Short mmCIF file of C-alpha atoms in Angstrom, two decimals:
data_model
loop_
_atom_site.label_atom_id
_atom_site.label_comp_id
_atom_site.label_asym_id
_atom_site.label_seq_id
_atom_site.Cartn_x
_atom_site.Cartn_y
_atom_site.Cartn_z
CA GLY E 1 121.24 79.91 109.50
CA GLN E 2 123.60 82.77 108.89
CA ASN E 3 123.90 84.54 105.54
CA ILE E 4 125.70 87.65 104.31
CA ASP E 5 125.22 89.04 100.81
CA GLN E 6 127.35 91.68 99.14
CA PRO E 7 128.25 92.37 95.50
CA THR E 8 131.23 90.48 94.16
CA GLU E 9 132.86 93.32 92.26
CA MET E 10 132.54 97.06 91.77
CA THR E 11 134.45 99.62 89.74
CA ALA E 12 134.59 103.35 90.43
CA THR E 13 136.57 106.36 89.27
CA GLU E 14 139.25 108.15 91.26
CA GLY E 15 137.74 111.09 93.14
CA ALA E 16 134.21 109.71 92.98
CA ILE E 17 131.94 108.24 95.69
CA VAL E 18 131.04 104.56 95.90
CA GLN E 19 128.55 102.71 98.10
CA ILE E 20 129.06 99.04 98.91
CA ASN E 21 125.89 97.34 100.15
CA CYS E 22 125.55 94.38 102.51
CA THR E 23 122.46 92.48 103.62
CA TYR E 24 122.52 89.96 106.42
CA GLN E 25 120.36 87.30 108.03
CA THR E 26 121.64 85.98 111.33
CA SER E 27 120.26 84.24 114.40
CA GLY E 28 120.17 87.31 116.59
CA PHE E 29 122.27 90.38 115.93
CA ASN E 30 124.79 92.39 117.93
CA GLY E 31 126.37 94.58 115.30
CA LEU E 32 128.09 94.78 111.93
CA PHE E 33 131.76 95.16 111.03
CA TRP E 34 133.46 96.35 107.85
CA TYR E 35 137.02 95.27 107.10
CA GLN E 36 139.33 96.27 104.25
CA GLN E 37 141.61 93.67 102.70
CA HIS E 38 144.25 94.54 100.13
CA ALA E 39 145.31 91.73 97.84
CA GLY E 40 147.65 89.35 99.62
CA GLU E 41 147.27 91.12 102.95
CA ALA E 42 145.30 90.62 106.15
CA PRO E 43 141.91 92.27 106.77
CA THR E 44 142.08 95.55 108.69
CA PHE E 45 139.26 97.02 110.76
CA LEU E 46 137.27 99.91 109.27
CA SER E 47 134.08 100.28 111.31
CA TYR E 48 131.62 98.68 113.71
CA ASN E 49 127.93 99.69 113.79
CA VAL E 50 125.60 98.70 116.61
CA LEU E 51 122.86 101.33 116.38
CA ASP E 52 120.86 102.45 113.36
CA GLY E 53 122.26 105.36 111.42
CA LEU E 54 125.35 106.68 109.74
CA GLU E 55 128.77 106.80 111.35
CA GLU E 56 131.40 108.92 109.62
CA LYS E 57 135.12 108.41 109.90
CA GLY E 58 137.06 110.58 107.51
CA ARG E 59 136.49 109.54 103.90
CA PHE E 60 134.72 106.36 105.03
CA SER E 61 131.19 106.16 106.47
CA SER E 62 129.14 103.15 107.46
CA PHE E 63 125.36 102.89 107.75
CA LEU E 64 123.18 100.35 109.51
CA SER E 65 119.46 99.58 109.48
CA ARG E 66 118.73 96.79 111.95
CA SER E 67 115.08 96.50 110.94
CA LYS E 68 116.03 95.95 107.28
CA GLY E 69 119.10 93.78 107.92
CA TYR E 70 121.07 96.17 105.76
CA SER E 71 124.32 98.07 105.89
CA TYR E 72 126.47 100.00 103.49
CA LEU E 73 130.00 101.34 103.39
CA LEU E 74 130.40 104.72 101.70
CA LEU E 75 133.79 105.74 100.38
CA LYS E 76 134.26 109.37 99.32
CA GLU E 77 137.01 111.03 97.29
CA LEU E 78 138.20 107.68 96.06
CA GLN E 79 141.92 107.12 95.78
CA MET E 80 143.79 104.44 93.87
CA LYS E 81 144.92 102.94 97.19
CA ASP E 82 141.26 102.22 98.03
CA SER E 83 141.35 99.37 95.51
CA ALA E 84 140.82 96.39 97.78
CA SER E 85 138.23 93.88 98.95
CA TYR E 86 135.71 95.12 101.50
CA LEU E 87 134.38 92.48 103.88
CA CYS E 88 131.05 92.81 105.66
CA ALA E 89 130.82 90.74 108.86
CA ALA E 90 127.78 90.33 111.11
CA SER E 91 127.90 89.50 114.78
CA PRO E 92 125.07 87.12 115.78
CA SER E 93 123.77 87.12 119.31
CA GLY E 94 125.73 86.14 122.42
CA ASN E 95 129.20 84.78 121.91
CA THR E 96 128.54 83.34 118.44
CA PRO E 97 131.51 84.04 116.14
CA LEU E 98 131.45 86.64 113.39
CA VAL E 99 129.99 85.63 110.04
CA PHE E 100 131.91 87.12 107.11
CA GLY E 101 130.57 87.84 103.64
CA LYS E 102 132.59 86.87 100.56
CA GLY E 103 133.82 90.41 100.13
CA THR E 104 133.36 93.06 97.45
CA ARG E 105 136.39 93.63 95.25
CA LEU E 106 136.57 97.36 94.48
CA SER E 107 138.69 98.61 91.60
CA VAL E 108 139.43 102.34 91.46
CA ILE E 109 140.34 103.53 87.98
CA ALA E 110 141.80 106.80 86.76
CA GLU V 1 152.48 97.88 119.70
CA ALA V 2 153.42 94.69 117.86
CA GLY V 3 150.69 93.11 115.77
CA VAL V 4 149.71 89.51 115.32
CA ALA V 5 152.66 87.45 114.11
CA GLN V 6 152.35 84.38 111.93
CA SER V 7 154.82 81.99 110.37
CA PRO V 8 155.59 80.75 107.86
CA ARG V 9 154.23 83.25 105.33
CA TYR V 10 154.17 80.71 102.51
CA LYS V 11 154.16 76.93 102.39
CA ILE V 12 154.01 74.49 99.50
CA ILE V 13 153.45 70.81 100.27
CA GLU V 14 152.22 67.70 98.49
CA LYS V 15 148.90 66.12 99.33
CA ARG V 16 148.96 63.70 102.25
CA GLN V 17 151.88 65.59 103.85
CA SER V 18 151.60 67.38 107.19
CA VAL V 19 151.97 71.08 107.86
CA ALA V 20 151.90 73.34 110.92
CA PHE V 21 151.31 77.05 111.29
CA TRP V 22 152.24 79.25 114.21
CA CYS V 23 150.57 82.38 115.58
CA ASN V 24 151.54 84.84 118.29
CA PRO V 25 148.67 87.21 119.16
CA ILE V 26 148.85 90.79 120.33
CA SER V 27 150.15 90.91 123.89
CA GLY V 28 147.31 90.79 126.40
CA HIS V 29 144.70 89.49 123.97
CA ALA V 30 142.84 86.61 125.52
CA THR V 31 140.89 85.52 122.45
CA LEU V 32 142.59 83.93 119.45
CA TYR V 33 140.99 82.84 116.18
CA TRP V 34 142.12 80.73 113.24
CA TYR V 35 140.39 81.37 109.92
CA GLN V 36 140.61 79.71 106.54
CA GLN V 37 140.23 82.02 103.56
CA ILE V 38 139.88 80.40 100.14
CA LEU V 39 140.57 82.63 97.15
CA GLY V 40 137.60 84.87 96.42
CA GLN V 41 135.83 84.04 99.69
CA GLY V 42 135.51 85.66 103.08
CA PRO V 43 137.34 84.22 106.10
CA LYS V 44 135.76 81.11 107.63
CA LEU V 45 136.30 80.52 111.32
CA LEU V 46 138.03 77.23 112.10
CA ILE V 47 138.55 77.56 115.83
CA GLN V 48 138.31 80.16 118.57
CA PHE V 49 140.24 80.07 121.85
CA GLN V 50 139.60 82.02 125.03
CA ASN V 51 142.94 81.83 126.87
CA ASN V 52 143.82 78.13 126.53
CA GLY V 53 140.24 76.87 126.22
CA VAL V 54 138.31 76.17 123.02
CA VAL V 55 135.19 78.31 122.63
CA ASP V 56 134.10 77.20 119.16
CA ASP V 57 135.51 74.56 116.83
CA SER V 58 132.31 73.61 115.06
CA GLN V 59 133.76 74.26 111.59
CA LEU V 60 137.13 72.59 112.18
CA PRO V 61 137.54 69.37 110.14
CA LYS V 62 138.70 67.40 113.14
CA ASP V 63 139.69 64.32 111.16
CA ARG V 64 142.65 66.22 109.74
CA PHE V 65 142.93 69.61 111.48
CA SER V 66 144.04 70.23 115.04
CA ALA V 67 144.94 73.33 117.01
CA GLU V 68 146.28 74.09 120.43
CA ARG V 69 147.03 77.06 122.61
CA LEU V 70 148.63 75.33 125.56
CA LYS V 71 149.80 78.32 127.59
CA GLY V 72 147.08 80.70 126.51
CA VAL V 73 149.42 82.80 124.39
CA ASP V 74 150.73 81.51 121.06
CA SER V 75 148.96 78.84 119.07
CA THR V 76 149.65 76.23 116.41
CA LEU V 77 147.31 74.89 113.73
CA LYS V 78 148.16 71.55 112.12
CA ILE V 79 146.85 69.77 109.07
CA GLN V 80 147.55 66.05 108.77
CA PRO V 81 147.19 64.78 106.09
CA ALA V 82 146.68 67.72 103.72
CA LYS V 83 144.27 67.60 100.79
CA LEU V 84 144.21 69.66 97.61
CA GLU V 85 141.17 71.59 98.86
CA ASP V 86 143.15 72.82 101.88
CA SER V 87 144.96 75.29 99.61
CA ALA V 88 144.04 78.64 101.15
CA VAL V 89 145.31 81.47 103.32
CA TYR V 90 145.22 80.66 107.02
CA LEU V 91 144.64 83.80 109.05
CA CYS V 92 145.17 84.17 112.75
CA ALA V 93 143.41 86.98 114.61
CA SER V 94 143.19 88.11 118.20
CA SER V 95 140.95 90.30 120.32
CA LEU V 96 140.95 91.53 123.90
CA GLY V 97 138.51 88.92 125.16
CA THR V 98 136.79 91.18 127.67
CA ASP V 99 133.49 91.36 125.77
CA TRP V 100 131.41 88.97 123.74
CA ALA V 101 133.77 87.79 121.01
CA GLY V 102 131.36 88.68 118.24
CA GLN V 103 131.41 92.31 119.34
CA GLU V 104 135.14 92.82 119.64
CA THR V 105 137.41 94.21 116.97
CA GLN V 106 139.64 91.47 115.67
CA TYR V 107 143.22 92.18 114.63
CA PHE V 108 144.53 89.92 111.91
CA GLY V 109 147.99 88.62 111.22
CA PRO V 110 149.51 88.57 107.71
CA GLY V 111 148.39 84.98 107.11
CA THR V 112 150.07 81.84 105.84
CA ARG V 113 149.47 81.07 102.20
CA LEU V 114 149.29 77.28 101.76
CA LEU V 115 149.47 75.51 98.42
CA VAL V 116 148.83 71.78 98.34
CA LEU V 117 149.99 70.04 95.15
#
Protein backbone atom coordinates (compact mmCIF):
# COMPACT_ATOMS: atom_id res chain seq x y z
CA GLY A 1 0.00 0.00 0.00
CA GLN A 2 0.87 3.66 -0.10
CA ASN A 3 1.24 5.79 3.03
CA ILE A 4 2.45 9.32 3.72
CA ASP A 5 2.89 10.68 7.24
CA GLN A 6 3.42 14.30 8.19
CA PRO A 7 2.53 16.32 11.30
CA THR A 8 -0.94 17.83 11.33
CA GLU A 9 -0.04 21.24 12.69
CA MET A 10 3.01 23.34 13.51
CA THR A 11 3.50 26.83 14.88
CA ALA A 12 6.60 28.97 14.44
CA THR A 13 7.65 32.56 15.00
CA GLU A 14 8.19 35.16 12.30
CA GLY A 15 11.86 35.27 11.30
CA ALA A 16 12.59 31.79 12.64
CA ILE A 17 13.35 28.50 10.85
CA VAL A 18 10.93 25.58 10.73
CA GLN A 19 11.36 22.02 9.47
CA ILE A 20 8.36 20.02 8.28
CA ASN A 21 9.01 16.27 8.17
CA CYS A 22 7.45 13.66 5.90
CA THR A 23 7.86 9.89 5.86
CA TYR A 24 6.56 7.73 3.07
CA GLN A 25 6.01 4.08 2.19
CA THR A 26 5.15 3.44 -1.45
CA SER A 27 5.31 0.57 -3.91
CA GLY A 28 8.40 1.76 -5.71
CA PHE A 29 9.57 5.35 -5.64
CA ASN A 30 10.37 7.96 -8.28
CA GLY A 31 10.59 11.14 -6.27
CA LEU A 32 8.93 13.43 -3.75
CA PHE A 33 7.04 16.69 -4.22
CA TRP A 34 6.24 19.50 -1.80
CA TYR A 35 3.27 21.77 -2.48
CA GLN A 36 2.08 24.86 -0.60
CA GLN A 37 -1.63 25.46 -0.16
CA HIS A 38 -3.03 28.65 1.33
CA ALA A 39 -6.47 28.38 2.87
CA GLY A 40 -9.15 28.30 0.21
CA GLU A 41 -6.63 28.20 -2.62
CA ALA A 42 -5.13 25.59 -4.92
CA PRO A 43 -1.83 23.82 -4.15
CA THR A 44 1.22 25.40 -5.77
CA PHE A 45 4.46 23.59 -6.57
CA LEU A 46 7.44 24.16 -4.27
CA SER A 47 9.99 21.42 -4.98
CA TYR A 48 10.66 17.98 -6.42
CA ASN A 49 13.46 15.74 -5.09
CA VAL A 50 14.66 12.65 -6.92
CA LEU A 51 18.16 12.18 -5.54
CA ASP A 52 19.33 12.08 -1.92
CA GLY A 53 20.39 15.37 -0.44
CA LEU A 54 19.36 18.94 0.09
CA GLU A 55 18.06 21.22 -2.65
CA GLU A 56 17.90 24.92 -1.85
CA LYS A 57 15.59 27.39 -3.50
CA GLY A 58 15.65 30.78 -1.84
CA ARG A 59 14.15 30.65 1.65
CA PHE A 60 12.85 27.11 1.03
CA SER A 61 14.95 23.94 0.96
CA SER A 62 13.90 20.33 0.59
CA PHE A 63 15.78 17.22 1.67
CA LEU A 64 15.38 13.60 0.66
CA SER A 65 16.74 10.31 1.99
CA ARG A 66 15.54 7.46 -0.23
CA SER A 67 16.98 4.76 2.02
CA LYS A 68 15.06 6.10 5.03
CA GLY A 69 11.85 6.99 3.18
CA TYR A 70 12.15 10.47 4.63
CA SER A 71 11.97 14.04 3.46
CA TYR A 72 11.74 17.44 5.04
CA LEU A 73 10.89 20.96 3.93
CA LEU A 74 12.94 23.70 5.58
CA LEU A 75 11.60 27.23 5.65
CA LYS A 76 13.98 30.01 6.71
CA GLU A 77 13.31 33.61 7.70
CA LEU A 78 9.66 32.85 8.19
CA GLN A 79 7.15 35.44 7.06
CA MET A 80 3.49 35.77 7.97
CA LYS A 81 2.57 34.89 4.37
CA ASP A 82 4.17 31.45 4.88
CA SER A 83 1.16 30.48 7.00
CA ALA A 84 -0.35 27.72 4.88
CA SER A 85 -0.67 23.96 4.57
CA TYR A 86 2.35 22.12 3.19
CA LEU A 87 1.58 18.92 1.29
CA CYS A 88 4.09 16.13 0.86
CA ALA A 89 3.42 13.90 -2.17
CA ALA A 90 5.31 10.77 -3.17
CA SER A 91 5.55 9.42 -6.68
CA PRO A 92 5.42 5.60 -6.75
CA SER A 93 7.06 3.70 -9.55
CA GLY A 94 6.06 3.82 -13.22
CA ASN A 95 2.98 5.80 -14.10
CA THR A 96 1.25 5.33 -10.74
CA PRO A 97 -0.39 8.60 -9.63
CA LEU A 98 1.00 10.79 -6.88
CA VAL A 99 0.07 9.94 -3.31
CA PHE A 100 -0.54 13.03 -1.18
CA GLY A 101 -0.18 13.33 2.58
CA LYS A 102 -2.85 15.08 4.64
CA GLY A 103 -0.78 18.23 4.83
CA THR A 104 0.88 20.14 7.67
CA ARG A 105 -0.87 23.35 8.66
CA LEU A 106 1.82 25.90 9.55
CA SER A 107 0.92 28.99 11.54
CA VAL A 108 3.48 31.80 11.65
CA ILE A 109 3.02 34.09 14.64
CA ALA A 110 4.54 37.46 15.46
CA GLU B 1 0.48 31.90 -19.63
CA ALA B 2 -3.06 31.21 -18.47
CA GLY B 3 -3.44 28.72 -15.65
CA VAL B 4 -5.92 25.95 -15.11
CA ALA B 5 -9.48 27.29 -15.21
CA GLN B 6 -12.35 25.79 -13.27
CA SER B 7 -16.00 26.66 -12.88
CA PRO B 8 -18.08 27.16 -10.91
CA ARG B 9 -16.03 28.25 -7.90
CA TYR B 10 -18.78 27.42 -5.44
CA LYS B 11 -21.85 25.20 -5.57
CA ILE B 12 -24.50 24.38 -2.99
CA ILE B 13 -26.95 21.57 -3.76
CA GLU B 14 -29.26 19.25 -1.87
CA LYS B 15 -28.53 15.56 -1.55
CA ARG B 16 -29.73 13.43 -4.45
CA GLN B 17 -29.34 16.36 -6.86
CA SER B 18 -26.86 16.36 -9.74
CA VAL B 19 -23.91 18.66 -10.25
CA ALA B 20 -21.24 19.17 -12.91
CA PHE B 21 -17.85 20.82 -12.79
CA TRP B 22 -15.80 22.09 -15.70
CA CYS B 23 -12.04 22.32 -16.15
CA ASN B 24 -9.86 23.82 -18.86
CA PRO B 25 -6.19 22.81 -18.46
CA ILE B 26 -3.10 24.77 -19.37
CA SER B 27 -2.74 24.92 -23.15
CA GLY B 28 -0.66 22.04 -24.45
CA HIS B 29 -0.95 19.90 -21.33
CA ALA B 30 -1.86 16.37 -22.29
CA THR B 31 -2.52 15.02 -18.80
CA LEU B 32 -5.51 16.15 -16.74
CA TYR B 33 -6.40 15.12 -13.19
CA TRP B 34 -9.48 15.48 -11.02
CA TYR B 35 -8.92 15.39 -7.26
CA GLN B 36 -11.28 15.43 -4.32
CA GLN B 37 -10.02 17.28 -1.25
CA ILE B 38 -12.04 16.92 1.94
CA LEU B 39 -11.43 19.54 4.62
CA GLY B 40 -8.23 18.79 6.53
CA GLN B 41 -7.09 16.10 4.08
CA GLY B 42 -4.71 15.96 1.16
CA PRO B 43 -6.04 15.72 -2.41
CA LYS B 44 -7.28 12.28 -3.46
CA LEU B 45 -7.05 11.40 -7.13
CA LEU B 46 -10.41 10.57 -8.70
CA ILE B 47 -9.43 10.21 -12.34
CA GLN B 48 -6.48 10.87 -14.63
CA PHE B 49 -6.70 11.45 -18.38
CA GLN B 50 -3.95 11.31 -20.97
CA ASN B 51 -5.39 13.27 -23.90
CA ASN B 52 -8.93 11.84 -24.15
CA GLY B 53 -8.11 8.43 -22.66
CA VAL B 54 -8.50 7.36 -19.03
CA VAL B 55 -5.21 6.35 -17.39
CA ASP B 56 -6.46 5.75 -13.84
CA ASP B 57 -9.94 5.86 -12.37
CA SER B 58 -9.47 3.30 -9.62
CA GLN B 59 -10.66 5.68 -6.88
CA LEU B 60 -13.63 7.12 -8.77
CA PRO B 61 -16.98 6.05 -7.24
CA LYS B 62 -18.38 4.99 -10.58
CA ASP B 63 -21.91 4.43 -9.31
CA ARG B 64 -22.34 8.18 -8.94
CA PHE B 65 -19.30 9.96 -10.42
CA SER B 66 -18.45 10.26 -14.10
CA ALA B 67 -15.91 12.28 -16.04
CA GLU B 68 -15.11 12.88 -19.65
CA ARG B 69 -12.54 14.65 -21.76
CA LEU B 70 -14.00 14.10 -25.20
CA LYS B 71 -11.67 16.24 -27.30
CA GLY B 72 -8.60 15.85 -25.15
CA VAL B 73 -8.73 19.43 -23.89
CA ASP B 74 -11.35 20.52 -21.36
CA SER B 75 -13.09 18.09 -19.05
CA THR B 76 -16.26 17.75 -17.00
CA LEU B 77 -16.81 15.86 -13.76
CA LYS B 78 -20.36 14.94 -12.79
CA ILE B 79 -21.91 13.66 -9.60
CA GLN B 80 -25.35 12.06 -9.83
CA PRO B 81 -26.90 11.73 -7.29
CA ALA B 82 -24.89 13.69 -4.71
CA LYS B 83 -24.49 12.52 -1.12
CA LEU B 84 -23.65 14.52 2.00
CA GLU B 85 -20.15 13.01 2.07
CA ASP B 86 -19.41 14.48 -1.37
CA SER B 87 -19.00 17.91 0.25
CA ALA B 88 -15.41 18.80 -0.62
CA VAL B 89 -13.24 20.89 -2.91
CA TYR B 90 -12.84 19.40 -6.37
CA LEU B 91 -9.48 20.30 -7.83
CA CYS B 92 -8.48 19.98 -11.44
CA ALA B 93 -4.79 19.82 -12.34
CA SER B 94 -2.80 19.40 -15.52
CA SER B 95 0.72 18.45 -16.52
CA LEU B 96 2.66 18.26 -19.76
CA GLY B 97 2.20 14.53 -20.23
CA THR B 98 5.61 13.91 -21.78
CA ASP B 99 7.00 11.98 -18.81
CA TRP B 100 5.65 9.50 -16.32
CA ALA B 101 2.71 11.30 -14.73
CA GLY B 102 3.98 10.69 -11.21
CA GLN B 103 7.16 12.60 -12.01
CA GLU B 104 5.66 15.67 -13.61
CA THR B 105 4.86 18.92 -11.86
CA GLN B 106 1.11 19.33 -11.65
CA TYR B 107 -0.51 22.75 -11.94
CA PHE B 108 -3.74 23.10 -10.04
CA GLY B 109 -6.82 25.16 -10.74
CA PRO B 110 -8.60 27.18 -8.03
CA GLY B 111 -11.04 24.36 -7.32
CA THR B 112 -14.80 24.10 -6.96
CA ARG B 113 -16.07 24.12 -3.41
CA LEU B 114 -19.14 21.85 -3.19
CA LEU B 115 -21.54 21.79 -0.27
CA VAL B 116 -24.22 19.11 -0.22
CA LEU B 117 -27.09 19.79 2.20
